Tab-separated table of C-alpha atoms in Angstrom:
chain	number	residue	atom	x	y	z
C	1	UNK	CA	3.307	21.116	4.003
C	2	UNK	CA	6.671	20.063	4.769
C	3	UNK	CA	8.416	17.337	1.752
C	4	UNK	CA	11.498	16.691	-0.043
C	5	UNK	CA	12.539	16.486	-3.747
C	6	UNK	CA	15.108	14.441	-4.977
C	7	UNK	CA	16.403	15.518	-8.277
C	8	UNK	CA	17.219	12.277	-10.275
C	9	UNK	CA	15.598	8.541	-9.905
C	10	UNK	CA	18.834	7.381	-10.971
C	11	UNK	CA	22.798	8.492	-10.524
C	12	UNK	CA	25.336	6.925	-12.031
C	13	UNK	CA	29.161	6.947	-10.947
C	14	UNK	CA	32.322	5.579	-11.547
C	15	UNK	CA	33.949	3.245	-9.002
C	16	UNK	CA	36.143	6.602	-7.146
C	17	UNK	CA	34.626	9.345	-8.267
C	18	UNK	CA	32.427	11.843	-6.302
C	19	UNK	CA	29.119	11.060	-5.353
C	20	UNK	CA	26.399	13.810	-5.374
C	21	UNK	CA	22.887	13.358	-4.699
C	22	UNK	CA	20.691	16.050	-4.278
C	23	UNK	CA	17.767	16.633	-2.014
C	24	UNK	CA	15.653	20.076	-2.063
C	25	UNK	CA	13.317	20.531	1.123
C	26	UNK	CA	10.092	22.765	1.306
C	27	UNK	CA	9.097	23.496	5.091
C	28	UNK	CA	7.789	26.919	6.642
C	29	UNK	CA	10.007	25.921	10.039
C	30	UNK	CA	13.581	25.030	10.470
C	31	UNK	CA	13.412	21.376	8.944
C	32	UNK	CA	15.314	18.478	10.355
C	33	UNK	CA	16.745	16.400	7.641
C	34	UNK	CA	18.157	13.025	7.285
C	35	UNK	CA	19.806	10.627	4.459
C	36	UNK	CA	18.722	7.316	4.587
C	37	UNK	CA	20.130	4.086	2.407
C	38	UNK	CA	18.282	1.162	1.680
C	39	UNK	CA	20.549	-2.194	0.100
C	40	UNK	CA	18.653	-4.694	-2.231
C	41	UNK	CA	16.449	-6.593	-0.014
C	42	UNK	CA	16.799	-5.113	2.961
C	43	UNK	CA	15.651	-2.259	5.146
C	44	UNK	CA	16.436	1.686	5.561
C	45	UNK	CA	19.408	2.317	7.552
C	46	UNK	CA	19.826	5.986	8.904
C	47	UNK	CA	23.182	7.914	6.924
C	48	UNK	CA	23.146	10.933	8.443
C	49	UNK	CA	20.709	13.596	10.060
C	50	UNK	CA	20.709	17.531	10.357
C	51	UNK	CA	19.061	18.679	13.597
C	52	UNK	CA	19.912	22.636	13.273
C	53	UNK	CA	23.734	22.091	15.002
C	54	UNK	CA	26.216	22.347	12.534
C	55	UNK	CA	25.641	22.694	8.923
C	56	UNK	CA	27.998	20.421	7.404
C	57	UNK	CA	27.063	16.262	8.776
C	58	UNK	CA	28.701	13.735	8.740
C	59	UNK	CA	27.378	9.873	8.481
C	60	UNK	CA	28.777	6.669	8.589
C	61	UNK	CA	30.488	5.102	5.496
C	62	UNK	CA	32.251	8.139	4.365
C	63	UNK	CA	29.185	10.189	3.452
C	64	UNK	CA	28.612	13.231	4.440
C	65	UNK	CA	25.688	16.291	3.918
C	66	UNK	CA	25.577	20.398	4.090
C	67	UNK	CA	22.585	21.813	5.135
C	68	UNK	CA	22.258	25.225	2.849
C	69	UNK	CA	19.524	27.565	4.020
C	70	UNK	CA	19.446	30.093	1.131
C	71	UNK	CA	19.332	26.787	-1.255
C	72	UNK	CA	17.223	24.442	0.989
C	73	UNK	CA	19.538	21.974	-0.123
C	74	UNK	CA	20.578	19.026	2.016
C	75	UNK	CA	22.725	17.092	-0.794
C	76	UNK	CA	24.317	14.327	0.115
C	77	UNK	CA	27.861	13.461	-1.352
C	78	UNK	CA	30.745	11.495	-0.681
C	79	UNK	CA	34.470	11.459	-2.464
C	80	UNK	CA	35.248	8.417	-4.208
C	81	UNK	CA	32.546	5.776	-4.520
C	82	UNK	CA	33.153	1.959	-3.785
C	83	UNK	CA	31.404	-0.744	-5.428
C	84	UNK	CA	29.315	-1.134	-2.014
C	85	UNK	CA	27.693	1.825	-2.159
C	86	UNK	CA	25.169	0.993	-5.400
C	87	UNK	CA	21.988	1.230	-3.227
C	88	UNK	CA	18.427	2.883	-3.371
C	89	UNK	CA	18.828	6.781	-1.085
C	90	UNK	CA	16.137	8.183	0.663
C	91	UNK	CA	16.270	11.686	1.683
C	92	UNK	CA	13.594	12.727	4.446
C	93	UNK	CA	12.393	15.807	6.221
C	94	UNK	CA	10.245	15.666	9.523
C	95	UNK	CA	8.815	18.275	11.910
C	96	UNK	CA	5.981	17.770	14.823
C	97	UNK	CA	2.784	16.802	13.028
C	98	UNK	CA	-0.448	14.804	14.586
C	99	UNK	CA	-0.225	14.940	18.728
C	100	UNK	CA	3.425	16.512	18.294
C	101	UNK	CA	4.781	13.242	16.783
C	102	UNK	CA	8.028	13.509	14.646
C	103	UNK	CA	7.281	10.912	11.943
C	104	UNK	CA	9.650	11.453	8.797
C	105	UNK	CA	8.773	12.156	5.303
C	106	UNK	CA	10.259	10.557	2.574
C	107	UNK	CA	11.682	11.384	-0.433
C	108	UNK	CA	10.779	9.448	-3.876
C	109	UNK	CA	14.238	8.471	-3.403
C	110	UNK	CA	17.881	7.984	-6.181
C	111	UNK	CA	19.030	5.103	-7.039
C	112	UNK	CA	23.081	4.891	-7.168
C	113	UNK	CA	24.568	2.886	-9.739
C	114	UNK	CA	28.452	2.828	-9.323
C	115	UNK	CA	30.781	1.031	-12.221
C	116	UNK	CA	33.761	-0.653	-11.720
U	1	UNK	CA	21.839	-4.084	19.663
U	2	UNK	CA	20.495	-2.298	17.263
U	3	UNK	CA	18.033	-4.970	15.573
U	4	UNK	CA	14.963	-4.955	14.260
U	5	UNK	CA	13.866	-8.541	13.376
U	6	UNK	CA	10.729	-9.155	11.163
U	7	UNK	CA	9.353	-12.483	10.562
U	8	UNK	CA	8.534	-13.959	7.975
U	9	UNK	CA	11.124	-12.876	5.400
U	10	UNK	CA	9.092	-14.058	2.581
U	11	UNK	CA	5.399	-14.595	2.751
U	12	UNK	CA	2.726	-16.075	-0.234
U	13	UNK	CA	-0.958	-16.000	0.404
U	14	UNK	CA	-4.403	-16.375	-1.549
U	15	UNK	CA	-7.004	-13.310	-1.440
U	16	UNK	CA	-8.870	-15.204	1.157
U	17	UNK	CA	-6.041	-16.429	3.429
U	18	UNK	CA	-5.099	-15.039	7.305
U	19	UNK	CA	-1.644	-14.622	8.314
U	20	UNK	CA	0.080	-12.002	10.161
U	21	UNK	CA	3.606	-10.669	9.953
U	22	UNK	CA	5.766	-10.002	13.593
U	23	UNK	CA	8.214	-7.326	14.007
U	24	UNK	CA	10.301	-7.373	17.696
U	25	UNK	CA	13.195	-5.164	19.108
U	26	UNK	CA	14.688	-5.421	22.023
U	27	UNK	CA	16.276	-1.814	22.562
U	28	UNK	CA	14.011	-0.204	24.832
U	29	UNK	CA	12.090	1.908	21.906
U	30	UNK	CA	8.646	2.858	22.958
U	31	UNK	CA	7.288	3.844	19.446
U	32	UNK	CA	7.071	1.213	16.566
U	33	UNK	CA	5.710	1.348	13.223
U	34	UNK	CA	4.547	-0.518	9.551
U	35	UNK	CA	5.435	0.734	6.335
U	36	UNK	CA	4.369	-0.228	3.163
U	37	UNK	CA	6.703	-0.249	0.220
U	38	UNK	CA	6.375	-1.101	-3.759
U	39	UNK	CA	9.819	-1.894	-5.811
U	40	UNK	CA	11.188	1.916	-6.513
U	41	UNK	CA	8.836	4.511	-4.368
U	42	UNK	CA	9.712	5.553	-0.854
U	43	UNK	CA	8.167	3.732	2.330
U	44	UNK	CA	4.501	4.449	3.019
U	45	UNK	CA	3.375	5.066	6.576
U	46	UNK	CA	0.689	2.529	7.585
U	47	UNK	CA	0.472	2.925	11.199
U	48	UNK	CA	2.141	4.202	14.230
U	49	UNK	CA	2.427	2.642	17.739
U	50	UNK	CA	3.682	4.636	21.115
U	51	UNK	CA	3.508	3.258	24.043
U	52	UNK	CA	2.022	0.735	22.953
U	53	UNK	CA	-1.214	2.633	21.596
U	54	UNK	CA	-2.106	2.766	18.404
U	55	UNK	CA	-1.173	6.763	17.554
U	56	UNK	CA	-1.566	7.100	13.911
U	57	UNK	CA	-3.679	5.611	11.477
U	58	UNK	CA	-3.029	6.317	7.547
U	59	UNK	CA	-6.075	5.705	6.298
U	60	UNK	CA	-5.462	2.146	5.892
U	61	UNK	CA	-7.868	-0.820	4.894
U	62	UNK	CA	-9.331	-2.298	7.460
U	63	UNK	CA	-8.267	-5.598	5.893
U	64	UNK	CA	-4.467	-4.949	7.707
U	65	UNK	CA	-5.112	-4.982	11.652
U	66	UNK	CA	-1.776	-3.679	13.570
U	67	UNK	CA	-1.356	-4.775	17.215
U	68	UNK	CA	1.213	-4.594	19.876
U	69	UNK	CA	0.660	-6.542	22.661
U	70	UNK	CA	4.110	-5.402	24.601
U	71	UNK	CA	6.799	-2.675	23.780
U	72	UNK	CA	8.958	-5.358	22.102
U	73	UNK	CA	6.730	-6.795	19.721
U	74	UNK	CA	4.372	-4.977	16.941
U	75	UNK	CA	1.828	-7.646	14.641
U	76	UNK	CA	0.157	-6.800	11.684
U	77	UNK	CA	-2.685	-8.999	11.020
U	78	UNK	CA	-3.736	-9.622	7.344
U	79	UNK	CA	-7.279	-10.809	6.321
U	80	UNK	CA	-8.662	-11.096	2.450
U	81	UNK	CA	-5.891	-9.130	1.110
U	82	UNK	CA	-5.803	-7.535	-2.912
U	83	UNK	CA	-2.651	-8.470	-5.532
U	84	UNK	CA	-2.283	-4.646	-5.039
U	85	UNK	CA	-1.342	-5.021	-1.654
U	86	UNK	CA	1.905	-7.096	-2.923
U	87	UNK	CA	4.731	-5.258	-1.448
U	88	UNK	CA	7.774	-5.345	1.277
U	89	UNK	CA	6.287	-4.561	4.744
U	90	UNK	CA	9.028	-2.532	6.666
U	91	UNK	CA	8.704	-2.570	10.641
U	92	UNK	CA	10.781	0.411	12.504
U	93	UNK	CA	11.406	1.319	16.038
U	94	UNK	CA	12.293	4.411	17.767
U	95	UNK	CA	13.029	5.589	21.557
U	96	UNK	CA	9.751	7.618	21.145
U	97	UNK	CA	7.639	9.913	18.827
U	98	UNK	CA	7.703	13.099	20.514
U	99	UNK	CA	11.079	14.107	19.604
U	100	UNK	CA	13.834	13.382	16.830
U	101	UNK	CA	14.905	9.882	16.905
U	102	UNK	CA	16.438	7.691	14.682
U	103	UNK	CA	14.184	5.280	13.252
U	104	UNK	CA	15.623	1.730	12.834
U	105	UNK	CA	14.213	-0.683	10.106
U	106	UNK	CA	14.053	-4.127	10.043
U	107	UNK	CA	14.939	-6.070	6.733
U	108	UNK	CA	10.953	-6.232	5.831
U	109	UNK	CA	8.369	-9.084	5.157
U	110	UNK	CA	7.884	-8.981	1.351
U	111	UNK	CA	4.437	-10.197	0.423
U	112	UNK	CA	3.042	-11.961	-2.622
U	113	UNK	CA	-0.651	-11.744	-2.731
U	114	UNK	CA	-1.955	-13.956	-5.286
């Protein structure tokens, strides 16, 4: 069965330094992968996504993600974090299941704390 | 526009109440679904809509009763909910299910069952 771990409930960063979260996939095909962030009280808003083009993504809001085969690893990192970017990140994995439907699988998800 | 509206924001209701929570979009996406999330754990996948036909089914209660009666709007009907079904509802759209698109979320209904 295809899933995602995310090492860590909970990173914590300093406003401007380098953001790492990491995501570990298990799937028997070529996966397609994607970052997701959710801000307090709202909904999931789609970082990033691998679709087996080039390795190294990048998303919106400076964030960026290298899909490693020989580690299925699809971390997620970004340079210097900004106050704005303490939110709860899903990572997900998805790959035709019932009737050929692509419906994504979720990670537990990390929660990014940044201080000023 | 890349919205997702769900209404109501907030919603409070007694174990033997009815109400239902909307979800509309207005981008053209032919699959829609409901989520169910607790505080900390990743979304849960309730049900799944394409074409307006009711594709997947989690397993869920029969007590939540999805419907979509066009391609912009998806209803989930609740009847004689539990406090353990206390949560934020997430609606999400897509262009379709049959191939890798990006899901987009509205802002959720979160639910107090008392």
């Amino acid at each position: 069965a295809q899933s995602v771990t995310q090492l860590g409930s909970h990173v914590s960063v300093s406003e401007g330094a380098l953001v790492l979260l990491r995501c570990n996939y298990s799937s028997s095909v070529p996966p397609y992968l994607f970052w997701y962030v959710q801000y307090p009280n709202q909904g999931l808003q789609l970082l990033l996504k691998y679709t087996s083009a080039a390795t190294l993504v990048k998303g919106i809001n400076g964030f960026e993600a290298e899909f490693k085969k020989s580690e299925t690893s699809f971390h997620l990192t970004k340079p210097s974090a900004h106050m704005s970017d303490a939110a709860e990140y899903f990572c997900a994995v998805s790959k035709p299941g019932t009737g050929g439907s692509y419906i994504p699988t979720f990670g537990r998800g990390t929660s990014l704390i940044v201080h000023p | 526009d890349t919205e997702v509206t769900q209404t109501p924001k907030h919603l409070v209701m007694g174990m033997t109440n009815k109400k239902s929570l909307k979800c509309e979009q207005h981008m053209g996406h032919r699959a829609m679904y409901w989520y169910k999330q607790k505080a900390k754990k990743p979304p849960e996948l309730m049900f799944v809509y394409s074409y307006e036909k009711l594709s997947i089914n989690e397993s869920v209660p029969s007590r939540f009763s999805p419907e979509c009666p066009n391609s912009s709007l998806l209803n989930l009907h609740l009847h004689a909910l539990q406090p353990e079904d206390s949560a934020l509802y997430l609606c999400a759209s897509s262009q379709e299910t049959l191939n890798i698109n990006i899901q987009y979320f509205g802002a959720g209904t979160r639910l107090s069952v008392l």
